[in-house]
XYZ file of C-alpha atoms in Angstrom:
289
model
C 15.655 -54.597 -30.548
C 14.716 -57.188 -33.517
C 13.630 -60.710 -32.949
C 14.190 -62.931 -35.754
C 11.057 -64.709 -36.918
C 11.309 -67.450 -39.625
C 8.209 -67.697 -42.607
C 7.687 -70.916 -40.925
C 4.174 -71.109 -39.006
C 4.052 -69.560 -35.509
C 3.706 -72.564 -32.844
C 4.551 -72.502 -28.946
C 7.476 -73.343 -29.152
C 8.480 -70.989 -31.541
C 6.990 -67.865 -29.599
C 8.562 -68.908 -26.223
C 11.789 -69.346 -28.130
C 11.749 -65.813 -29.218
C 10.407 -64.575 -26.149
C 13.147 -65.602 -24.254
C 15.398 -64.063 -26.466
C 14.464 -60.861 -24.335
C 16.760 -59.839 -21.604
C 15.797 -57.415 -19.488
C 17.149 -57.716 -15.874
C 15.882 -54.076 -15.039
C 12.308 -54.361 -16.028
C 12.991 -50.992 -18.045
C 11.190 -53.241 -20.782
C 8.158 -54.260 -18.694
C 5.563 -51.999 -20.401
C 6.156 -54.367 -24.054
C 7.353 -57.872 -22.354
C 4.109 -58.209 -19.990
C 2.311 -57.882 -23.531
C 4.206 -61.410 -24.447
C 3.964 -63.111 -21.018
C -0.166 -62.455 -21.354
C 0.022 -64.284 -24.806
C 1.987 -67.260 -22.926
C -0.674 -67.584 -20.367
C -3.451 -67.506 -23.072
C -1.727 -70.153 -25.452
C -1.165 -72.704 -21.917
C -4.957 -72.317 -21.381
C -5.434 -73.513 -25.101
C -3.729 -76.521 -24.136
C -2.401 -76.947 -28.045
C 0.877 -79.007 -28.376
C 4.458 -77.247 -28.826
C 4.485 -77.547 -32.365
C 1.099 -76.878 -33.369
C 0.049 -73.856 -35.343
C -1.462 -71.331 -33.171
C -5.232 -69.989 -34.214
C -5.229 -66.555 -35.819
C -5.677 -64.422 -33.076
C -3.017 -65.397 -31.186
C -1.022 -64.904 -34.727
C -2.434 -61.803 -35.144
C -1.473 -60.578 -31.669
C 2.321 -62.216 -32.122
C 2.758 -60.226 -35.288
C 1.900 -56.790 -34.029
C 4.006 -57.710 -30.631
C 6.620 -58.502 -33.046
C 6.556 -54.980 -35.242
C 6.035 -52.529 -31.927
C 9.688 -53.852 -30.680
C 10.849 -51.984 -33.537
C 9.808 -48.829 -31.861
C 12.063 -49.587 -28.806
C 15.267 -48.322 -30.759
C 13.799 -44.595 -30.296
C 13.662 -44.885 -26.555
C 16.590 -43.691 -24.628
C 16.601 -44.254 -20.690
C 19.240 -42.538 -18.969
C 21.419 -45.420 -16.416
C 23.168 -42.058 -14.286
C 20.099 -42.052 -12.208
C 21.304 -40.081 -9.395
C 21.737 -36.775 -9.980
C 25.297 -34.401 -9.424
C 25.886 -31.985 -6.435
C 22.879 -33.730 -4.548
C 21.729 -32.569 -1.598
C 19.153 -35.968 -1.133
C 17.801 -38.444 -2.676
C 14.859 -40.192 -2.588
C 12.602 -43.722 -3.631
C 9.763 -42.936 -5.182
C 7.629 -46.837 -5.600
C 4.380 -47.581 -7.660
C 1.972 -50.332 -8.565
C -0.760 -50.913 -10.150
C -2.651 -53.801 -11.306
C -5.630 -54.762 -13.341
C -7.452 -57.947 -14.436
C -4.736 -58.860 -16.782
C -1.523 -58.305 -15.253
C 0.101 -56.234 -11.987
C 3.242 -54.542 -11.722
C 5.393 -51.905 -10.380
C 8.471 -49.463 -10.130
C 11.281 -47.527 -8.529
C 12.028 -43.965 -9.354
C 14.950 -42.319 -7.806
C 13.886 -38.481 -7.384
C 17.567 -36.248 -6.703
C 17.391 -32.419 -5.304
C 20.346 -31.063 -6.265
C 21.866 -28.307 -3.954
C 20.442 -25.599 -6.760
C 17.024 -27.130 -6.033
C 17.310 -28.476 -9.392
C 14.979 -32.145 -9.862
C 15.466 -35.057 -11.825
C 13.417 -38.212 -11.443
C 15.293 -41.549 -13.072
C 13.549 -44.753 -13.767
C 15.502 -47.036 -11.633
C 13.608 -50.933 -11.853
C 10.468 -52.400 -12.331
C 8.852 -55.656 -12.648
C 5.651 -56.940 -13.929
C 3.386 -59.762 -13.320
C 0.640 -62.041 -14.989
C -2.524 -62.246 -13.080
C -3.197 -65.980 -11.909
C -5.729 -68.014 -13.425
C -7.880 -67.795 -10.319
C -9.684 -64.749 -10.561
C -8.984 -62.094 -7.794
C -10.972 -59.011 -6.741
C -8.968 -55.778 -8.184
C -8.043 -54.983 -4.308
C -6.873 -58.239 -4.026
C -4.781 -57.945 -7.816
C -3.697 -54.066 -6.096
C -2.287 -55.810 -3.390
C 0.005 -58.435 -5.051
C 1.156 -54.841 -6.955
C 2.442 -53.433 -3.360
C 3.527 -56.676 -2.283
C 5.758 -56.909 -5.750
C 7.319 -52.810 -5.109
C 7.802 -53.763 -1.487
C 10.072 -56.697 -2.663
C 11.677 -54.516 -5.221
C 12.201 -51.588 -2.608
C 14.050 -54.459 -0.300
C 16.515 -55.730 -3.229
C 20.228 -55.157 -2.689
C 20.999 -52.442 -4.751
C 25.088 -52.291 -2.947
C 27.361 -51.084 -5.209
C 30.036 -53.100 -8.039
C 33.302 -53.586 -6.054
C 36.802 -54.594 -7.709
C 36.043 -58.416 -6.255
C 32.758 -58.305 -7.963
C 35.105 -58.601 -11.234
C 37.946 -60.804 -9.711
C 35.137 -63.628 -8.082
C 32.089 -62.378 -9.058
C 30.575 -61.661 -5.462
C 31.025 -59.045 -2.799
C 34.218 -59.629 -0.353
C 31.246 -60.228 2.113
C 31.188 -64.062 1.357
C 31.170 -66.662 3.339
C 35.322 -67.612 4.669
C 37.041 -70.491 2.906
C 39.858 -72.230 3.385
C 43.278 -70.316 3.518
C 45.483 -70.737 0.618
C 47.526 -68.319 0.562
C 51.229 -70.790 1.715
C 49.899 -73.237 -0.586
C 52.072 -73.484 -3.648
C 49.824 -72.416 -6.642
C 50.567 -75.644 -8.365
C 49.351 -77.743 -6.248
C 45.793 -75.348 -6.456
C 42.840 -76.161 -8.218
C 41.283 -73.537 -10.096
C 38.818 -72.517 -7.775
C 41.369 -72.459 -5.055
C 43.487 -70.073 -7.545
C 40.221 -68.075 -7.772
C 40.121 -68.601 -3.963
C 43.535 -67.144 -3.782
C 43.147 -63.975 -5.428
C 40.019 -63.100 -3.433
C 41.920 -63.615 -0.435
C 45.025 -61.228 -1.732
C 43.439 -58.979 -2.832
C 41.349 -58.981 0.510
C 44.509 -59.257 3.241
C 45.583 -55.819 1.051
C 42.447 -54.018 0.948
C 41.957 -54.528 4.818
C 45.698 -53.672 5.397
C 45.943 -50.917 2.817
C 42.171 -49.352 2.757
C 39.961 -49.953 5.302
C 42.563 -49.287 8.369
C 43.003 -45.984 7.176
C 39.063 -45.167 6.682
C 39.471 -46.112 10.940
C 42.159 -43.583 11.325
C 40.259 -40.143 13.167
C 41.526 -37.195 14.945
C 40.771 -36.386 18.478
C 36.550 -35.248 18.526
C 37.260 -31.413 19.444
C 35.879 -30.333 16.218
C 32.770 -31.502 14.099
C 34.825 -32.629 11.308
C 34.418 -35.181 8.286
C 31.533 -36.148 10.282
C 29.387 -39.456 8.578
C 25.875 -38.397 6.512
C 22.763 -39.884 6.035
C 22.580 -43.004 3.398
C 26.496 -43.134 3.077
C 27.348 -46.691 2.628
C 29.664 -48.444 5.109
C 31.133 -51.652 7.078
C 30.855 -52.456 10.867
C 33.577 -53.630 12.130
C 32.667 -56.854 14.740
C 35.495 -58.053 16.558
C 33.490 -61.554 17.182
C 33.641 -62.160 13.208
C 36.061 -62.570 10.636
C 36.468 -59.722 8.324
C 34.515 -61.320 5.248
C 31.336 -62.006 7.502
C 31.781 -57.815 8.631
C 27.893 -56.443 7.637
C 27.289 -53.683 5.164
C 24.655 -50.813 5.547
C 23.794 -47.690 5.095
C 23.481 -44.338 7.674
C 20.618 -43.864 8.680
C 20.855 -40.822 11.352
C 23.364 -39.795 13.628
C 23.133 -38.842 16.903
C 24.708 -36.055 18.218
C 26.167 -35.580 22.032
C 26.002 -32.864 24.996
C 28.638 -30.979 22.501
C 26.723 -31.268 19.452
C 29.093 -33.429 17.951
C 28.434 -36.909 16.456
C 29.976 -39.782 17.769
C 27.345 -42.411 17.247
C 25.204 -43.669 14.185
C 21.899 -45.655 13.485
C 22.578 -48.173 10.154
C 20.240 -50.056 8.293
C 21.252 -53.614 7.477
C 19.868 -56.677 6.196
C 18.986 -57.783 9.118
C 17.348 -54.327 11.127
C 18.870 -51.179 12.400
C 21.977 -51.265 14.637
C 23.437 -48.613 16.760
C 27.121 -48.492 16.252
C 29.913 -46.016 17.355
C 31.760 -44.270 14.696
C 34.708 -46.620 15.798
C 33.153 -49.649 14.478
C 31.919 -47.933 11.394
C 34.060 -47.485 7.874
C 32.849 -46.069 5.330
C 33.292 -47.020 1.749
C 32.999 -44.149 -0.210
C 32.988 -40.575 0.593
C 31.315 -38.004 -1.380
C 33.787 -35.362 -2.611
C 31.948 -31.688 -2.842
C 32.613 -30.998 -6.688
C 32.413 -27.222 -5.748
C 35.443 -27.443 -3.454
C 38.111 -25.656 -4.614
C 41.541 -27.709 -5.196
């Protein structure tokens, strides 16, 4: 990563123009950004104008920002974070904070079914300390507050209608469209009308078979902990149906499962495995074909 700096003198407005230049959505650069956001905060309690030279320490801290970014090309962070024939997986957060600055992560830790561990940097996020001086317990705190609201981010998975509308199929209903002639459609109702296609198949052709089980005599292709899924509500329309994740299920007098806690947005639900359909089912790579 290179930012292109100009001879011309270092001002303001020429160091938040090249800080902004940064994008890192992940935080995976939050170690070497938080070192820029710090020089922000010092150059707004300096109170100089946007196109004033900066004084020398401020250049002389720019300058060696500028050359360590250099040394980001040697760092490679692996994006497959969860590990392959995985038995579970947990989140592993952290914070920390200081008089400066406060921040914190998510690892992902994977035990593989040969009790084989890899830990993956997932997301993090850093902070400036405010102006107002806070204890260090006080600065620790806004740290856990900042990996609690990182631990509570939606991290659902990309879905073909995230690349046909840009959002999850879980939006809010619009207007039908679909007996409308398409040149009397607007674009967005020509965007409108593709979601909805593609929707009416991928209920008709997808999620009625994920419904579709035997008679329970046998403990068979039976739901597991943290596998994503969709409860069915017969009160809502498909698009408003809520997404979660497994959290336990709960067997009967027979020992087989017929009934699952999930973890929503809004709390954990008890649901039977009528109203539940899962999205994606992991497929044992060991399995013999």
């Amino acid at each position: 990563m290179q930012i292109n700096v100009s001879m011309e003198p270092i001002t303001k407005r020429s160091i938040l123009s090249n800080v902004s230049q940064i994008f890192d959505p992940l935080g995976l650069l939050s170690p070497v950004i938080i070192v820029a956001k710090v020089l922000l905060q010092q150059l707004w309690l300096l109170k100089i104008g946007w196109d004033d030279t900066v004084p020398d320490h401020i250049a002389r801290v720019w300058n060696r920002f500028v050359n360590s970014l250099q040394a980001l090309d040697t760092i490679r962070i692996p994006r497959h974070v969860i590990g392959v024939q995985r038995m579970y997986i947990e989140l592993h957060v952290f914070s920390d904070a200081s008089q400066t600055a406060y921040g914190a992560c998510i690892y992902i830790r994977t035990v593989s079914i040969d009790s084989t561990v890899s830990v993956r940097l997932l997301i993090s996020k850093t902070k400036v300390a405010p102006l107002k001086t806070l204890s260090i317990p006080r600065l620790e705190l806004c740290g856990a507050l900042l990996g609690a609201r990182l631990y509570n981010k939606d991290f659902s998975p990309l879905t073909p209608s995230h690349f046909l509308i840009g959002r999850p199929l879980t939006a809010p209903v619009c207007d039908d469209v679909r007996d409308v002639p398409i040149n009397r459609l607007q674009r967005y109702q020509r965007l409108e009308l593709l979601r909805q296609q593609f929707w009416n198949r991928w209920t008709k052709e997808y999620i009625s078979e994920l419904q579709v089980r035997a008679k329970w005599t046998v403990n068979k292709d039976e739901l597991k902990p943290n596998s994503l899924v969709v409860i069915k509500d017969n009160n809502l329309p498909p698009l408003k149906w809520r997404l979660g994740r497994v959290v336990r299920t709960i067997p009967g007098s027979d020992g087989i499962s017929r009934v699952a806690d999930i973890r929503t947005a809004a709390g954990v639900v008890r649901r039977t495995f009528s109203k539940i359909c899962p999205l994606f089912q992991d497929v044992d790579e060991t399995q013999e074909h």
